Each structure stands twice: as structure tokens, then as C-alpha cells.
Short mmCIF file of N, CA, C and O in Angstrom, two decimals:
data_model
loop_
_atom_site.label_atom_id
_atom_site.label_comp_id
_atom_site.label_asym_id
_atom_site.label_seq_id
_atom_site.Cartn_x
_atom_site.Cartn_y
_atom_site.Cartn_z
N MET A 536 -8.98 22.37 10.61
CA MET A 536 -9.79 21.20 10.92
C MET A 536 -10.13 21.10 12.41
O MET A 536 -9.19 21.32 13.23
N LYS A 537 -11.32 20.93 12.77
CA LYS A 537 -11.71 20.79 14.15
C LYS A 537 -11.35 19.51 14.73
O LYS A 537 -11.19 18.51 14.03
N ASP A 538 -11.20 19.48 16.08
CA ASP A 538 -10.80 18.24 16.72
C ASP A 538 -11.79 17.08 16.48
O ASP A 538 -11.35 15.92 16.29
N ARG A 539 -13.10 17.42 16.38
CA ARG A 539 -14.08 16.35 16.16
C ARG A 539 -14.00 15.84 14.69
O ARG A 539 -14.48 14.77 14.43
N ASP A 540 -13.31 16.60 13.78
CA ASP A 540 -13.18 16.11 12.38
C ASP A 540 -11.93 15.29 12.17
O ASP A 540 -11.76 14.69 11.13
N LYS A 541 -11.02 15.28 13.18
CA LYS A 541 -9.77 14.55 13.04
C LYS A 541 -10.04 13.07 13.22
O LYS A 541 -10.91 12.64 14.05
N ILE A 542 -9.32 12.28 12.50
CA ILE A 542 -9.34 10.86 12.71
C ILE A 542 -8.07 10.33 13.30
O ILE A 542 -6.96 10.94 13.12
N ASN A 543 -8.17 9.28 14.06
CA ASN A 543 -6.92 8.63 14.61
C ASN A 543 -6.48 7.65 13.59
O ASN A 543 -7.22 6.69 13.20
N LEU A 544 -5.25 7.78 13.08
CA LEU A 544 -4.68 6.91 12.11
C LEU A 544 -4.80 5.43 12.51
O LEU A 544 -5.09 4.51 11.69
N LEU A 545 -4.62 5.14 13.81
CA LEU A 545 -4.64 3.74 14.33
C LEU A 545 -6.08 3.15 14.14
O LEU A 545 -6.20 1.93 14.15
N ASP A 546 -7.06 3.98 14.06
CA ASP A 546 -8.50 3.49 13.89
C ASP A 546 -8.81 3.35 12.39
O ASP A 546 -9.93 2.81 12.07
N ALA A 547 -8.02 3.84 11.49
CA ALA A 547 -8.30 3.71 10.08
C ALA A 547 -8.11 2.30 9.63
O ALA A 547 -7.32 1.56 10.16
N ILE A 548 -8.82 1.96 8.57
CA ILE A 548 -8.72 0.66 7.89
C ILE A 548 -8.13 0.80 6.54
O ILE A 548 -8.65 1.45 5.68
N PRO A 549 -6.93 0.22 6.37
CA PRO A 549 -6.27 0.27 5.07
C PRO A 549 -6.99 -0.68 4.06
O PRO A 549 -7.28 -1.88 4.46
N ILE A 550 -7.18 -0.23 2.88
CA ILE A 550 -7.84 -1.05 1.82
C ILE A 550 -6.97 -0.95 0.51
O ILE A 550 -6.61 0.17 0.15
N ARG A 551 -6.64 -2.11 0.00
CA ARG A 551 -5.86 -2.12 -1.24
C ARG A 551 -6.64 -1.52 -2.40
O ARG A 551 -7.82 -1.69 -2.51
N SER A 552 -5.92 -0.77 -3.22
CA SER A 552 -6.50 -0.18 -4.41
C SER A 552 -6.83 -1.31 -5.44
O SER A 552 -6.04 -2.24 -5.58
N ALA A 553 -7.94 -1.11 -6.11
CA ALA A 553 -8.41 -2.14 -7.04
C ALA A 553 -7.55 -2.39 -8.21
O ALA A 553 -7.48 -3.48 -8.75
N HIS A 554 -6.76 -1.41 -8.62
CA HIS A 554 -5.94 -1.57 -9.82
C HIS A 554 -4.56 -2.21 -9.51
O HIS A 554 -3.78 -2.47 -10.42
N ILE A 555 -4.32 -2.59 -8.27
CA ILE A 555 -3.04 -3.18 -7.87
C ILE A 555 -3.23 -4.68 -7.90
O ILE A 555 -4.14 -5.20 -7.25
N VAL A 556 -2.30 -5.34 -8.56
CA VAL A 556 -2.32 -6.84 -8.62
C VAL A 556 -1.01 -7.27 -7.81
O VAL A 556 0.06 -6.70 -7.98
N THR A 557 -1.19 -8.27 -6.95
CA THR A 557 -0.09 -8.75 -6.15
C THR A 557 0.50 -10.02 -6.84
O THR A 557 -0.24 -11.02 -7.02
N GLU A 558 1.78 -10.07 -7.10
CA GLU A 558 2.46 -11.24 -7.61
C GLU A 558 3.50 -11.59 -6.57
O GLU A 558 3.75 -10.79 -5.68
N TRP A 559 4.09 -12.73 -6.71
CA TRP A 559 5.07 -13.18 -5.69
C TRP A 559 6.34 -13.67 -6.40
O TRP A 559 6.33 -14.30 -7.34
N GLU A 560 7.47 -13.18 -5.82
CA GLU A 560 8.82 -13.54 -6.23
C GLU A 560 9.66 -13.87 -5.07
O GLU A 560 9.87 -12.99 -4.23
N ASP A 561 10.11 -15.09 -4.89
CA ASP A 561 10.95 -15.50 -3.79
C ASP A 561 10.35 -15.11 -2.46
O ASP A 561 11.07 -14.65 -1.52
N GLY A 562 9.03 -15.29 -2.25
CA GLY A 562 8.37 -15.04 -1.02
C GLY A 562 8.11 -13.60 -0.75
O GLY A 562 7.58 -13.21 0.31
N MET A 563 8.43 -12.71 -1.68
CA MET A 563 8.22 -11.31 -1.50
C MET A 563 7.08 -10.82 -2.44
O MET A 563 6.97 -11.31 -3.55
N ALA A 564 6.28 -9.86 -1.97
CA ALA A 564 5.18 -9.38 -2.77
C ALA A 564 5.72 -8.39 -3.74
O ALA A 564 6.66 -7.61 -3.53
N VAL A 565 5.17 -8.44 -4.96
CA VAL A 565 5.46 -7.54 -6.07
C VAL A 565 4.13 -6.94 -6.49
O VAL A 565 3.19 -7.61 -6.90
N LEU A 566 4.05 -5.57 -6.37
CA LEU A 566 2.85 -4.85 -6.71
C LEU A 566 2.93 -4.47 -8.13
O LEU A 566 3.88 -3.82 -8.53
N VAL A 567 1.94 -4.80 -8.96
CA VAL A 567 1.93 -4.56 -10.33
C VAL A 567 0.69 -3.73 -10.65
O VAL A 567 -0.44 -4.00 -10.28
N TYR A 568 0.95 -2.68 -11.42
CA TYR A 568 -0.14 -1.76 -11.86
C TYR A 568 0.11 -1.22 -13.22
O TYR A 568 1.25 -1.10 -13.65
N PRO A 569 -0.87 -0.76 -13.98
CA PRO A 569 -0.70 -0.23 -15.31
C PRO A 569 0.11 1.06 -15.37
O PRO A 569 -0.10 1.87 -14.49
N ARG A 570 0.96 1.14 -16.35
CA ARG A 570 1.79 2.30 -16.53
C ARG A 570 0.93 3.52 -16.89
O ARG A 570 1.17 4.63 -16.50
N PHE A 571 -0.10 3.22 -17.72
CA PHE A 571 -1.03 4.30 -18.19
C PHE A 571 -2.46 3.79 -17.93
O PHE A 571 -2.79 2.66 -18.16
N LYS A 572 -3.33 4.69 -17.43
CA LYS A 572 -4.69 4.31 -17.09
C LYS A 572 -5.53 4.15 -18.37
O LYS A 572 -6.49 3.33 -18.40
N ARG A 573 -5.30 4.97 -19.35
CA ARG A 573 -6.19 5.00 -20.51
C ARG A 573 -5.52 4.35 -21.74
O ARG A 573 -4.30 4.46 -21.99
N ALA A 574 -6.40 3.65 -22.56
CA ALA A 574 -5.86 2.96 -23.72
C ALA A 574 -5.14 3.91 -24.68
O ALA A 574 -4.07 3.52 -25.28
N TRP A 575 -5.69 5.11 -24.94
CA TRP A 575 -5.02 6.01 -25.87
C TRP A 575 -3.64 6.41 -25.45
O TRP A 575 -2.72 6.62 -26.20
N MET A 576 -3.42 6.53 -24.08
CA MET A 576 -2.14 6.84 -23.54
C MET A 576 -1.15 5.69 -23.78
O MET A 576 0.02 5.94 -24.14
N ARG A 577 -1.60 4.50 -23.60
CA ARG A 577 -0.76 3.34 -23.90
C ARG A 577 -0.35 3.32 -25.38
O ARG A 577 0.81 3.05 -25.68
N ARG A 578 -1.32 3.66 -26.20
CA ARG A 578 -1.07 3.62 -27.69
C ARG A 578 -0.01 4.64 -28.07
O ARG A 578 0.88 4.37 -28.84
N PHE A 579 -0.10 5.83 -27.51
CA PHE A 579 0.83 6.94 -27.91
C PHE A 579 2.08 7.03 -27.11
O PHE A 579 3.10 7.51 -27.65
N PHE A 580 2.16 6.64 -25.85
CA PHE A 580 3.25 6.88 -25.01
C PHE A 580 4.02 5.63 -24.65
O PHE A 580 5.08 5.74 -24.03
N LEU A 581 3.52 4.46 -24.92
CA LEU A 581 4.22 3.22 -24.58
C LEU A 581 5.13 2.85 -25.75
O LEU A 581 4.73 2.45 -26.79
N PHE A 582 6.45 3.01 -25.48
CA PHE A 582 7.41 2.77 -26.53
C PHE A 582 7.54 1.26 -26.77
O PHE A 582 7.36 0.44 -25.82
N LYS A 583 8.04 0.89 -27.93
CA LYS A 583 8.25 -0.53 -28.27
C LYS A 583 9.22 -1.20 -27.31
O LYS A 583 10.27 -0.63 -27.00
N GLY A 584 8.84 -2.30 -26.75
CA GLY A 584 9.61 -3.04 -25.81
C GLY A 584 9.42 -2.63 -24.35
O GLY A 584 9.95 -3.29 -23.44
N MET A 585 8.71 -1.57 -24.17
CA MET A 585 8.40 -1.09 -22.74
C MET A 585 7.21 -1.84 -22.18
O MET A 585 6.22 -2.08 -22.86
N SER A 586 7.34 -2.26 -20.97
CA SER A 586 6.25 -3.00 -20.32
C SER A 586 5.09 -2.10 -20.03
O SER A 586 5.26 -0.92 -19.68
N PRO A 587 3.87 -2.59 -20.29
CA PRO A 587 2.69 -1.79 -20.01
C PRO A 587 2.35 -1.69 -18.51
O PRO A 587 1.50 -0.96 -18.11
N HIS A 588 3.16 -2.36 -17.66
CA HIS A 588 2.90 -2.37 -16.26
C HIS A 588 4.22 -1.97 -15.47
O HIS A 588 5.29 -2.16 -15.98
N ILE A 589 3.97 -1.35 -14.37
CA ILE A 589 5.10 -0.98 -13.42
C ILE A 589 5.03 -2.05 -12.33
O ILE A 589 3.98 -2.45 -11.86
N ARG A 590 6.20 -2.53 -11.89
CA ARG A 590 6.34 -3.59 -10.88
C ARG A 590 7.14 -2.95 -9.69
O ARG A 590 8.25 -2.48 -9.91
N VAL A 591 6.57 -3.06 -8.53
CA VAL A 591 7.30 -2.61 -7.31
C VAL A 591 7.44 -3.78 -6.40
O VAL A 591 6.45 -4.34 -5.90
N ARG A 592 8.69 -4.17 -6.19
CA ARG A 592 9.00 -5.29 -5.31
C ARG A 592 9.15 -4.82 -3.90
O ARG A 592 10.00 -3.93 -3.59
N LEU A 593 8.36 -5.35 -2.99
CA LEU A 593 8.45 -4.99 -1.60
C LEU A 593 9.50 -5.87 -0.88
O LEU A 593 9.73 -7.01 -1.27
N GLU A 594 10.13 -5.28 0.15
CA GLU A 594 11.08 -6.03 0.89
C GLU A 594 10.32 -6.77 2.00
O GLU A 594 9.13 -6.83 2.02
N GLU A 595 11.03 -7.47 2.89
CA GLU A 595 10.42 -8.37 3.90
C GLU A 595 9.40 -7.66 4.71
O GLU A 595 8.28 -8.13 4.91
N HIS A 596 9.74 -6.50 5.27
CA HIS A 596 8.76 -5.80 6.19
C HIS A 596 7.58 -5.29 5.39
O HIS A 596 6.45 -5.46 5.86
N GLY A 597 7.80 -4.78 4.20
CA GLY A 597 6.68 -4.35 3.41
C GLY A 597 5.77 -5.45 2.97
O GLY A 597 4.56 -5.25 2.96
N THR A 598 6.33 -6.57 2.72
CA THR A 598 5.53 -7.75 2.35
C THR A 598 4.66 -8.18 3.53
O THR A 598 3.51 -8.52 3.36
N MET A 599 5.21 -8.15 4.70
CA MET A 599 4.45 -8.55 5.90
C MET A 599 3.29 -7.58 6.11
O MET A 599 2.19 -8.00 6.39
N VAL A 600 3.56 -6.26 5.99
CA VAL A 600 2.45 -5.29 6.13
C VAL A 600 1.45 -5.50 5.03
O VAL A 600 0.26 -5.53 5.34
N TRP A 601 1.86 -5.63 3.80
CA TRP A 601 0.94 -5.86 2.69
C TRP A 601 0.03 -7.04 2.88
O TRP A 601 -1.17 -7.03 2.60
N ASN A 602 0.59 -8.12 3.42
CA ASN A 602 -0.20 -9.36 3.62
C ASN A 602 -1.40 -9.10 4.72
O ASN A 602 -2.35 -9.79 4.70
N LEU A 603 -1.07 -8.20 5.58
CA LEU A 603 -2.09 -7.92 6.68
C LEU A 603 -3.16 -6.93 6.26
O LEU A 603 -4.13 -6.73 6.94
N ILE A 604 -3.02 -6.30 5.11
CA ILE A 604 -4.05 -5.37 4.64
C ILE A 604 -5.13 -6.20 3.93
O ILE A 604 -4.94 -6.68 2.83
N ASP A 605 -6.19 -6.35 4.67
CA ASP A 605 -7.33 -7.14 4.13
C ASP A 605 -8.63 -6.41 4.02
O ASP A 605 -9.67 -6.99 3.73
N GLY A 606 -8.65 -5.10 4.34
CA GLY A 606 -9.86 -4.33 4.31
C GLY A 606 -10.74 -4.50 5.54
O GLY A 606 -11.81 -3.86 5.61
N GLN A 607 -10.25 -5.31 6.47
CA GLN A 607 -11.02 -5.46 7.75
C GLN A 607 -10.24 -5.02 8.94
O GLN A 607 -10.79 -4.50 9.86
N ARG A 608 -8.90 -5.16 8.90
CA ARG A 608 -8.08 -4.84 10.07
C ARG A 608 -7.86 -3.33 10.15
O ARG A 608 -7.52 -2.71 9.13
N LYS A 609 -7.86 -2.78 11.31
CA LYS A 609 -7.43 -1.40 11.57
C LYS A 609 -5.94 -1.34 11.57
O LYS A 609 -5.26 -2.37 11.75
N VAL A 610 -5.39 -0.13 11.41
CA VAL A 610 -3.94 0.06 11.51
C VAL A 610 -3.40 -0.42 12.84
O VAL A 610 -2.42 -1.11 12.87
N ALA A 611 -4.19 -0.18 13.88
CA ALA A 611 -3.76 -0.64 15.21
C ALA A 611 -3.61 -2.18 15.28
O ALA A 611 -2.74 -2.71 15.95
N ASP A 612 -4.53 -2.91 14.62
CA ASP A 612 -4.40 -4.36 14.57
C ASP A 612 -3.22 -4.82 13.85
O ASP A 612 -2.53 -5.77 14.27
N ILE A 613 -2.90 -4.20 12.75
CA ILE A 613 -1.67 -4.53 11.92
C ILE A 613 -0.40 -4.25 12.77
O ILE A 613 0.47 -5.17 12.88
N VAL A 614 -0.42 -3.16 13.44
CA VAL A 614 0.76 -2.85 14.30
C VAL A 614 0.89 -3.90 15.41
O VAL A 614 2.03 -4.42 15.66
N ALA A 615 -0.24 -4.34 16.03
CA ALA A 615 -0.18 -5.32 17.10
C ALA A 615 0.33 -6.68 16.54
O ALA A 615 1.10 -7.36 17.20
N LEU A 616 -0.16 -7.07 15.41
CA LEU A 616 0.19 -8.35 14.81
C LEU A 616 1.68 -8.36 14.46
O LEU A 616 2.30 -9.44 14.38
N LEU A 617 2.32 -7.24 14.16
CA LEU A 617 3.73 -7.20 13.74
C LEU A 617 4.69 -6.95 14.96
O LEU A 617 5.88 -6.95 14.71
N ALA A 618 4.13 -6.88 16.12
CA ALA A 618 4.99 -6.61 17.33
C ALA A 618 6.07 -7.72 17.54
O ALA A 618 7.22 -7.37 17.76
N GLY A 619 5.67 -8.94 17.26
CA GLY A 619 6.72 -10.06 17.39
C GLY A 619 7.78 -9.98 16.42
O GLY A 619 8.93 -10.25 16.63
N HIS A 620 7.43 -9.56 15.17
CA HIS A 620 8.40 -9.51 14.15
C HIS A 620 9.40 -8.41 14.36
O HIS A 620 10.59 -8.51 14.06
N PHE A 621 8.94 -7.29 14.90
CA PHE A 621 9.87 -6.17 15.15
C PHE A 621 10.37 -6.11 16.52
O PHE A 621 10.71 -5.05 17.08
N ARG A 622 10.38 -7.18 17.27
CA ARG A 622 10.88 -7.19 18.69
C ARG A 622 12.22 -6.53 18.74
O ARG A 622 13.12 -6.77 17.92
N GLY A 623 12.37 -5.74 19.80
CA GLY A 623 13.59 -4.98 20.01
C GLY A 623 13.65 -3.62 19.30
O GLY A 623 14.51 -2.86 19.58
N ASP A 624 12.68 -3.33 18.45
CA ASP A 624 12.61 -2.03 17.82
C ASP A 624 11.50 -1.26 18.42
O ASP A 624 10.35 -1.48 18.23
N GLU A 625 11.82 -0.33 19.32
CA GLU A 625 10.86 0.41 20.07
C GLU A 625 10.08 1.38 19.17
O GLU A 625 8.98 1.89 19.59
N HIS A 626 10.55 1.68 17.99
CA HIS A 626 9.88 2.61 17.09
C HIS A 626 9.11 1.99 15.98
O HIS A 626 8.77 2.64 14.98
N TYR A 627 8.93 0.69 16.03
CA TYR A 627 8.30 -0.06 14.94
C TYR A 627 6.90 0.47 14.63
O TYR A 627 6.52 0.55 13.42
N ALA A 628 6.12 0.84 15.62
CA ALA A 628 4.77 1.25 15.34
C ALA A 628 4.77 2.50 14.48
O ALA A 628 3.93 2.60 13.55
N GLY A 629 5.67 3.42 14.74
CA GLY A 629 5.75 4.64 13.92
C GLY A 629 6.24 4.29 12.50
O GLY A 629 5.76 4.86 11.57
N ARG A 630 7.13 3.32 12.37
CA ARG A 630 7.64 2.92 11.08
C ARG A 630 6.55 2.30 10.25
O ARG A 630 6.38 2.55 9.08
N VAL A 631 5.66 1.44 10.89
CA VAL A 631 4.57 0.82 10.21
C VAL A 631 3.51 1.86 9.71
O VAL A 631 3.09 1.85 8.59
N THR A 632 3.22 2.82 10.60
CA THR A 632 2.18 3.79 10.27
C THR A 632 2.74 4.72 9.15
O THR A 632 1.99 5.11 8.25
N LEU A 633 4.02 5.10 9.20
CA LEU A 633 4.60 5.89 8.11
C LEU A 633 4.62 5.16 6.82
O LEU A 633 4.34 5.73 5.72
N TYR A 634 4.84 3.84 6.84
CA TYR A 634 4.86 2.97 5.67
C TYR A 634 3.44 3.00 5.04
O TYR A 634 3.29 3.11 3.86
N LEU A 635 2.45 2.79 5.85
CA LEU A 635 1.04 2.82 5.41
C LEU A 635 0.70 4.17 4.79
O LEU A 635 0.00 4.25 3.81
N LEU A 636 1.12 5.29 5.41
CA LEU A 636 0.89 6.58 4.82
C LEU A 636 1.53 6.74 3.47
O LEU A 636 1.01 7.34 2.55
N GLN A 637 2.73 6.17 3.34
CA GLN A 637 3.42 6.23 2.06
C GLN A 637 2.73 5.41 1.02
O GLN A 637 2.59 5.81 -0.15
N LEU A 638 2.21 4.21 1.37
CA LEU A 638 1.38 3.39 0.41
C LEU A 638 0.18 4.15 0.01
O LEU A 638 -0.19 4.13 -1.18
N GLN A 639 -0.43 4.92 0.93
CA GLN A 639 -1.58 5.71 0.58
C GLN A 639 -1.16 6.83 -0.42
O GLN A 639 -1.85 7.08 -1.41
N LYS A 640 -0.14 7.56 -0.11
CA LYS A 640 0.33 8.64 -0.95
C LYS A 640 0.62 8.18 -2.34
O LYS A 640 0.35 8.85 -3.33
N ASP A 641 1.20 6.92 -2.44
CA ASP A 641 1.56 6.41 -3.79
C ASP A 641 0.38 5.77 -4.49
O ASP A 641 0.55 5.30 -5.59
N GLY A 642 -0.78 5.70 -3.81
CA GLY A 642 -2.00 5.18 -4.50
C GLY A 642 -2.16 3.65 -4.38
O GLY A 642 -2.96 3.09 -5.06
N PHE A 643 -1.36 2.97 -3.59
CA PHE A 643 -1.46 1.56 -3.46
C PHE A 643 -2.60 1.14 -2.51
O PHE A 643 -3.14 0.05 -2.67
N ILE A 644 -2.89 2.00 -1.59
CA ILE A 644 -4.00 1.71 -0.64
C ILE A 644 -4.76 3.07 -0.46
O ILE A 644 -4.35 4.14 -0.80
N ARG A 645 -5.97 2.88 0.20
CA ARG A 645 -6.63 4.05 0.71
C ARG A 645 -6.96 3.75 2.17
O ARG A 645 -7.09 2.55 2.56
N LEU A 646 -7.04 4.76 2.98
CA LEU A 646 -7.34 4.64 4.41
C LEU A 646 -8.75 5.01 4.64
O LEU A 646 -9.11 6.15 4.44
N LEU A 647 -9.54 4.09 5.12
CA LEU A 647 -10.89 4.30 5.41
C LEU A 647 -11.11 4.70 6.89
O LEU A 647 -10.70 3.99 7.76
N ALA A 648 -11.65 5.87 7.11
CA ALA A 648 -11.90 6.31 8.49
C ALA A 648 -13.08 5.58 9.03
O ALA A 648 -14.18 5.49 8.40
N ARG A 649 -12.92 5.00 10.20
CA ARG A 649 -14.04 4.35 10.84
C ARG A 649 -15.02 5.22 11.39
O ARG A 649 -14.65 6.28 11.97
N VAL A 650 -16.24 4.97 11.23
CA VAL A 650 -17.33 5.83 11.80
C VAL A 650 -18.03 4.88 12.80
O VAL A 650 -18.70 3.93 12.43
N ASP A 651 -17.91 5.26 14.03
CA ASP A 651 -18.56 4.38 15.18
C ASP A 651 -19.88 4.97 15.54
O ASP A 651 -20.13 6.10 15.45
#
């Protein structure tokens, strides 16, 4: 990859995936998505009593990051807005960016590269 083709992660805009539904339990975000994408898979692979959805409960920090993902803010904006919450943690920016990369890897978000 050439230098001109590289993107700066801090300039990327995280966007929530359309198939993710956010529910709330005790002030924490719970991400809900279908266990199987296709109806025939649900019919053949969903055992009796099994939920057709997978639920992922985020902890406090994850919930705060999730709330800031609005499809408008850059990663740098999210990091800046969380500075007060993570006061005293000099490595918080790296933690937030790694968390966003993990959300992308797991399919909860996609990172849109800004084109200026």
C-alpha cells in the first residue's frame, strides 16, 4: 500500500451497521443482531428454545463509545469527547481506537475513510 493510499484512523468516521439494534439494560447498551442472516438458516439451524438473536452487553466504556458513534463524528472527535471520562489514563486514546477496530472486525460498525 502506498503512503497516499493509507488513511489515518483518527480521520475515519465510524458508522453503525444497519443490522444492529441497540437496547438498554441498567443504563448499558446491549447490541442485538440476528443469529442467522437467511430465513432458511433460521429454519434449519435454530434449535427449539434458542433465541433467533444474539445479544452483546457493553460495559460502561463501550457504552460511552457506542453512544458517540453517530455517523458524523470522526474517531478523533470521539477520542476528544472521552478525554474527561478517562482522565488519568494516558493510553486511553489507543484503547478507544483499538475498541473501534474490534467493533469493525466483529461487524458492529464500519469505518468510513474521509475524502477531503
